[in-house]
């Protein structure tokens, strides 16, 4: 009965090690996605410390490749030392993922204030020229998120760019995709996106942070199961003499 329980735990453990390799790829992808998205919205969110959870989750993903290899070797070779090392590393990674979740929630709460402070400055520096980084960032966000201005398109009337152009129009990036003849004129507000960009940028960044949080929580649960199975194999291996003799090649009468 004990032998059967050990075999089942070993099978689950080997399967979990294979999952760790898949999880490593997913975690690295999530971390890279956060970096890429941050690069698109970095003008609206200047706090680079927000990237800490992404950095940690990429490091955890890379470490999971190694953990999966150690776990498979230790399980197949019945190495008590290897399994103990496997459990300790999993515990450390589990603690790290808990830290990632906490940091994710902390920075998620800071997003709204950070964007509110930065977006005003970015819109004031808009000059409508493509080489200008701030101008490209605003046009990109307005096209991608289907928004116009900070709270709505009327915010453009308070910008230096609007006052200098004197044509009573907003950037073409404010034009709806369905409005083929749109030239950004405020005389045709139905051609423009009605929703402001600030709320949508905040929502987008918070969604990204939630991806990190849910990824960390999901794989933390898998690691708990891995630690449990490894501990079962370790405990039964030391307590079951029949299993010990089977491993060493002896006979049990």
Tab-separated table of C-alpha atoms in Angstrom:
chain	number	residue	atom	x	y	z
A	1	UNK	CA	0.000	0.000	0.000
A	2	UNK	CA	2.863	2.355	0.930
A	3	UNK	CA	4.691	1.465	-2.285
A	4	UNK	CA	1.594	2.275	-4.324
A	5	UNK	CA	1.274	5.655	-2.590
A	6	UNK	CA	4.909	6.490	-3.277
A	7	UNK	CA	4.591	5.513	-6.939
A	8	UNK	CA	1.512	7.709	-7.316
A	9	UNK	CA	3.286	10.648	-5.679
A	10	UNK	CA	6.314	10.131	-7.917
A	11	UNK	CA	4.130	10.063	-11.037
A	12	UNK	CA	2.413	13.293	-10.020
A	13	UNK	CA	5.790	14.844	-9.182
A	14	UNK	CA	7.268	13.991	-12.588
A	15	UNK	CA	4.141	15.396	-14.259
A	16	UNK	CA	4.436	18.585	-12.192
A	17	UNK	CA	8.057	18.985	-13.239
A	18	UNK	CA	6.922	18.926	-16.856
A	19	UNK	CA	4.317	21.570	-15.957
A	20	UNK	CA	7.103	23.664	-14.398
A	21	UNK	CA	8.837	23.830	-17.780
A	22	UNK	CA	5.625	24.985	-19.418
A	23	UNK	CA	5.036	27.431	-16.560
A	24	UNK	CA	8.539	28.828	-17.002
A	25	UNK	CA	7.762	29.710	-20.613
A	26	UNK	CA	4.430	31.297	-19.683
A	27	UNK	CA	5.938	33.367	-16.856
A	28	UNK	CA	8.724	34.633	-19.125
A	29	UNK	CA	6.103	35.531	-21.735
A	30	UNK	CA	3.991	37.441	-19.179
A	31	UNK	CA	7.058	39.324	-17.931
A	32	UNK	CA	8.138	40.192	-21.481
A	33	UNK	CA	4.579	41.321	-22.300
A	34	UNK	CA	4.674	43.729	-19.348
A	35	UNK	CA	7.997	45.175	-20.549
A	36	UNK	CA	6.753	45.626	-24.125
A	37	UNK	CA	3.497	47.234	-23.017
A	38	UNK	CA	5.288	49.498	-20.557
A	39	UNK	CA	7.454	50.709	-23.437
A	40	UNK	CA	4.258	51.797	-25.247
A	41	UNK	CA	2.886	53.660	-22.221
A	42	UNK	CA	6.070	54.777	-20.461
A	43	UNK	CA	5.335	58.472	-21.086
A	44	UNK	CA	2.166	58.138	-18.994
A	45	UNK	CA	3.760	56.188	-16.185
A	46	UNK	CA	7.204	57.337	-15.073
A	47	UNK	CA	7.658	55.048	-12.046
A	48	UNK	CA	10.058	52.384	-13.357
A	49	UNK	CA	9.744	50.492	-10.070
A	50	UNK	CA	6.462	49.188	-11.440
A	51	UNK	CA	8.578	46.875	-13.583
A	52	UNK	CA	9.976	45.103	-10.510
A	53	UNK	CA	7.207	42.429	-10.497
A	54	UNK	CA	7.874	41.792	-14.204
A	55	UNK	CA	11.633	41.456	-13.612
A	56	UNK	CA	11.056	39.062	-10.726
A	57	UNK	CA	8.550	36.963	-12.654
A	58	UNK	CA	10.984	36.570	-15.581
A	59	UNK	CA	13.710	35.510	-13.124
A	60	UNK	CA	11.291	33.011	-11.551
A	61	UNK	CA	10.417	31.678	-15.004
A	62	UNK	CA	14.094	31.110	-15.808
A	63	UNK	CA	14.586	29.425	-12.438
A	64	UNK	CA	11.630	27.108	-13.048
A	65	UNK	CA	13.485	25.566	-16.009
A	66	UNK	CA	16.283	24.590	-13.620
A	67	UNK	CA	13.820	23.469	-10.933
A	68	UNK	CA	12.055	21.181	-13.396
A	69	UNK	CA	15.374	19.575	-14.365
A	70	UNK	CA	16.421	19.071	-10.736
A	71	UNK	CA	13.007	17.668	-9.841
A	72	UNK	CA	12.943	15.164	-12.709
A	73	UNK	CA	16.480	13.921	-12.005
A	74	UNK	CA	15.886	13.693	-8.253
A	75	UNK	CA	12.583	11.825	-8.710
A	76	UNK	CA	13.881	9.331	-11.280
A	77	UNK	CA	17.108	8.621	-9.368
A	78	UNK	CA	15.334	8.489	-5.991
A	79	UNK	CA	17.838	11.006	-4.609
A	80	UNK	CA	16.903	12.081	-1.092
A	81	UNK	CA	19.378	14.965	-1.254
A	82	UNK	CA	18.057	15.990	-4.678
A	83	UNK	CA	14.431	15.918	-3.530
A	84	UNK	CA	15.293	17.909	-0.407
A	85	UNK	CA	17.064	20.511	-2.554
A	86	UNK	CA	14.056	20.538	-4.878
A	87	UNK	CA	11.674	21.261	-1.983
A	88	UNK	CA	13.885	24.041	-0.582
A	89	UNK	CA	14.202	25.773	-3.963
A	90	UNK	CA	10.451	25.470	-4.544
A	91	UNK	CA	9.822	27.017	-1.133
A	92	UNK	CA	12.101	29.960	-1.930
A	93	UNK	CA	10.432	30.479	-5.315
A	94	UNK	CA	7.006	30.244	-3.659
A	95	UNK	CA	7.973	33.011	-1.216
A	96	UNK	CA	9.250	35.087	-4.164
A	97	UNK	CA	5.941	34.694	-5.989
A	98	UNK	CA	4.055	35.803	-2.877
A	99	UNK	CA	6.258	38.927	-2.892
A	100	UNK	CA	5.406	39.454	-6.584
A	101	UNK	CA	1.687	39.296	-5.775
A	102	UNK	CA	2.064	41.836	-2.956
A	103	UNK	CA	4.149	44.189	-5.126
A	104	UNK	CA	1.645	43.779	-7.949
A	105	UNK	CA	-1.203	44.946	-5.749
A	106	UNK	CA	0.868	47.828	-4.335
A	107	UNK	CA	1.855	49.163	-7.765
A	108	UNK	CA	-1.598	48.514	-9.187
A	109	UNK	CA	-2.996	50.888	-6.564
A	110	UNK	CA	-0.423	53.551	-7.528
A	111	UNK	CA	-1.243	53.487	-11.244
A	112	UNK	CA	-4.121	55.963	-11.161
A	113	UNK	CA	-2.228	58.709	-9.288
A	114	UNK	CA	0.895	58.203	-11.394
A	115	UNK	CA	-0.979	58.421	-14.699
A	116	UNK	CA	-2.965	61.458	-13.536
A	117	UNK	CA	0.284	63.280	-12.746
A	118	UNK	CA	2.115	62.300	-15.942
A	119	UNK	CA	-0.588	62.549	-18.598
A	120	UNK	CA	-1.148	66.278	-18.046
A	121	UNK	CA	2.525	66.957	-18.716
A	122	UNK	CA	2.632	64.756	-21.820
A	123	UNK	CA	-0.379	66.443	-23.437
A	124	UNK	CA	1.102	69.880	-22.777
A	125	UNK	CA	4.295	68.952	-24.658
A	126	UNK	CA	2.440	67.644	-27.742
A	127	UNK	CA	3.595	69.377	-30.927
A	128	UNK	CA	2.132	67.130	-33.607
A	129	UNK	CA	5.461	66.151	-35.180
A	130	UNK	CA	6.181	62.449	-35.705
A	131	UNK	CA	9.829	62.497	-34.501
A	132	UNK	CA	8.739	63.847	-31.116
A	133	UNK	CA	8.470	60.966	-28.626
A	134	UNK	CA	5.635	62.479	-26.585
A	135	UNK	CA	3.608	63.227	-29.714
A	136	UNK	CA	4.088	59.684	-31.024
A	137	UNK	CA	3.048	58.281	-27.637
A	138	UNK	CA	-0.174	60.319	-27.562
A	139	UNK	CA	-1.116	59.464	-31.142
A	140	UNK	CA	-0.390	55.779	-30.486
A	141	UNK	CA	-2.527	55.654	-27.343
A	142	UNK	CA	-5.429	57.541	-28.938
A	143	UNK	CA	-5.478	55.171	-31.927
A	144	UNK	CA	-4.999	51.999	-29.885
A	145	UNK	CA	-7.443	52.787	-27.072
A	146	UNK	CA	-9.940	54.728	-29.238
A	147	UNK	CA	-9.856	57.804	-27.054
A	148	UNK	CA	-9.251	61.541	-27.390
A	149	UNK	CA	-7.848	64.012	-24.880
A	150	UNK	CA	-7.376	63.439	-21.181
A	151	UNK	CA	-11.039	63.298	-20.167
A	152	UNK	CA	-12.605	64.032	-23.592
A	153	UNK	CA	-11.711	65.756	-26.850
A	154	UNK	CA	-12.419	69.244	-25.444
A	155	UNK	CA	-9.192	68.957	-23.372
A	156	UNK	CA	-7.234	69.694	-26.542
A	157	UNK	CA	-8.514	73.288	-26.487
A	158	UNK	CA	-6.283	73.944	-23.464
A	159	UNK	CA	-3.071	72.722	-25.092
A	160	UNK	CA	-0.374	74.941	-26.612
A	161	UNK	CA	-0.545	72.914	-29.837
A	162	UNK	CA	-4.256	73.712	-30.300
A	163	UNK	CA	-3.704	77.429	-29.661
A	164	UNK	CA	-0.770	77.594	-32.055
A	165	UNK	CA	-2.460	75.791	-34.949
A	166	UNK	CA	-5.605	77.982	-34.697
A	167	UNK	CA	-7.616	75.627	-36.906
A	168	UNK	CA	-10.123	74.462	-34.295
A	169	UNK	CA	-9.170	70.838	-34.735
A	170	UNK	CA	-7.668	67.971	-32.717
A	171	UNK	CA	-5.033	65.443	-33.882
A	172	UNK	CA	-6.151	62.979	-36.562
A	173	UNK	CA	-5.496	60.167	-34.080
A	174	UNK	CA	-8.747	61.281	-32.409
A	175	UNK	CA	-10.758	60.349	-35.504
A	176	UNK	CA	-12.985	57.291	-35.341
A	177	UNK	CA	-11.960	54.466	-37.665
A	178	UNK	CA	-15.399	54.576	-39.273
A	179	UNK	CA	-15.135	58.315	-40.070
A	180	UNK	CA	-13.261	58.213	-43.374
A	181	UNK	CA	-13.564	61.948	-44.072
A	182	UNK	CA	-12.571	63.064	-40.564
A	183	UNK	CA	-10.066	65.921	-40.407
A	184	UNK	CA	-10.116	66.370	-36.608
A	185	UNK	CA	-12.419	69.388	-36.707
A	186	UNK	CA	-14.325	70.152	-33.516
A	187	UNK	CA	-17.219	71.187	-35.722
A	188	UNK	CA	-17.899	67.471	-36.284
A	189	UNK	CA	-17.663	65.921	-32.794
A	190	UNK	CA	-19.449	62.746	-33.945
A	191	UNK	CA	-16.309	61.898	-35.974
A	192	UNK	CA	-14.153	61.967	-32.838
A	193	UNK	CA	-13.671	59.476	-30.024
A	194	UNK	CA	-15.781	60.687	-27.112
A	195	UNK	CA	-13.960	58.934	-24.264
A	196	UNK	CA	-10.842	60.407	-22.649
A	197	UNK	CA	-7.550	58.528	-22.546
A	198	UNK	CA	-6.649	58.815	-18.861
A	199	UNK	CA	-9.216	56.313	-17.600
A	200	UNK	CA	-8.401	53.868	-20.416
A	201	UNK	CA	-4.635	54.072	-19.837
A	202	UNK	CA	-5.185	53.426	-16.118
A	203	UNK	CA	-7.439	50.470	-16.941
A	204	UNK	CA	-4.889	49.048	-19.395
A	205	UNK	CA	-1.973	49.281	-16.964
A	206	UNK	CA	-4.026	47.787	-14.131
A	207	UNK	CA	-5.039	44.887	-16.382
A	208	UNK	CA	-1.392	44.235	-17.187
A	209	UNK	CA	-0.512	44.183	-13.486
A	210	UNK	CA	-3.377	41.760	-12.859
A	211	UNK	CA	-1.897	39.398	-15.464
A	212	UNK	CA	1.296	39.310	-13.396
A	213	UNK	CA	-0.632	38.751	-10.162
A	214	UNK	CA	-2.788	35.909	-11.520
A	215	UNK	CA	0.193	34.223	-13.181
A	216	UNK	CA	2.140	34.319	-9.899
A	217	UNK	CA	-0.842	32.995	-7.907
A	218	UNK	CA	-1.534	30.154	-10.351
A	219	UNK	CA	2.024	28.871	-10.391
A	220	UNK	CA	2.414	29.338	-6.649
A	221	UNK	CA	-0.478	26.865	-6.247
A	222	UNK	CA	1.261	24.393	-8.593
A	223	UNK	CA	4.475	24.731	-6.600
A	224	UNK	CA	2.630	23.968	-3.368
A	225	UNK	CA	1.409	20.720	-4.904
A	226	UNK	CA	4.956	19.957	-6.073
A	227	UNK	CA	6.359	20.508	-2.576
A	228	UNK	CA	3.633	18.301	-1.080
A	229	UNK	CA	4.369	15.398	-3.461
A	230	UNK	CA	8.130	15.688	-2.916
A	231	UNK	CA	7.639	15.657	0.862
A	232	UNK	CA	5.415	12.545	0.611
A	233	UNK	CA	8.075	10.702	-1.401
A	234	UNK	CA	10.793	11.783	1.053
A	235	UNK	CA	8.810	10.800	4.168
A	236	UNK	CA	7.647	7.409	2.882
A	237	UNK	CA	11.065	6.600	1.505
A	238	UNK	CA	12.599	7.006	4.961
A	239	UNK	CA	9.787	5.196	6.806
A	240	UNK	CA	9.084	2.244	4.507
A	241	UNK	CA	11.885	-0.396	4.804
A	242	UNK	CA	10.485	-2.366	1.872
A	243	UNK	CA	10.800	0.659	-0.355
A	244	UNK	CA	14.325	1.370	0.942
A	245	UNK	CA	15.466	-2.180	0.178
A	246	UNK	CA	13.867	-2.036	-3.255
A	247	UNK	CA	15.888	1.052	-4.099
A	248	UNK	CA	19.180	-0.378	-2.807
A	249	UNK	CA	18.620	-3.695	-4.557
A	250	UNK	CA	18.169	-5.757	-1.373
A	251	UNK	CA	15.518	-8.323	-0.468
A	252	UNK	CA	12.738	-7.958	2.009
A	253	UNK	CA	11.399	-11.040	3.658
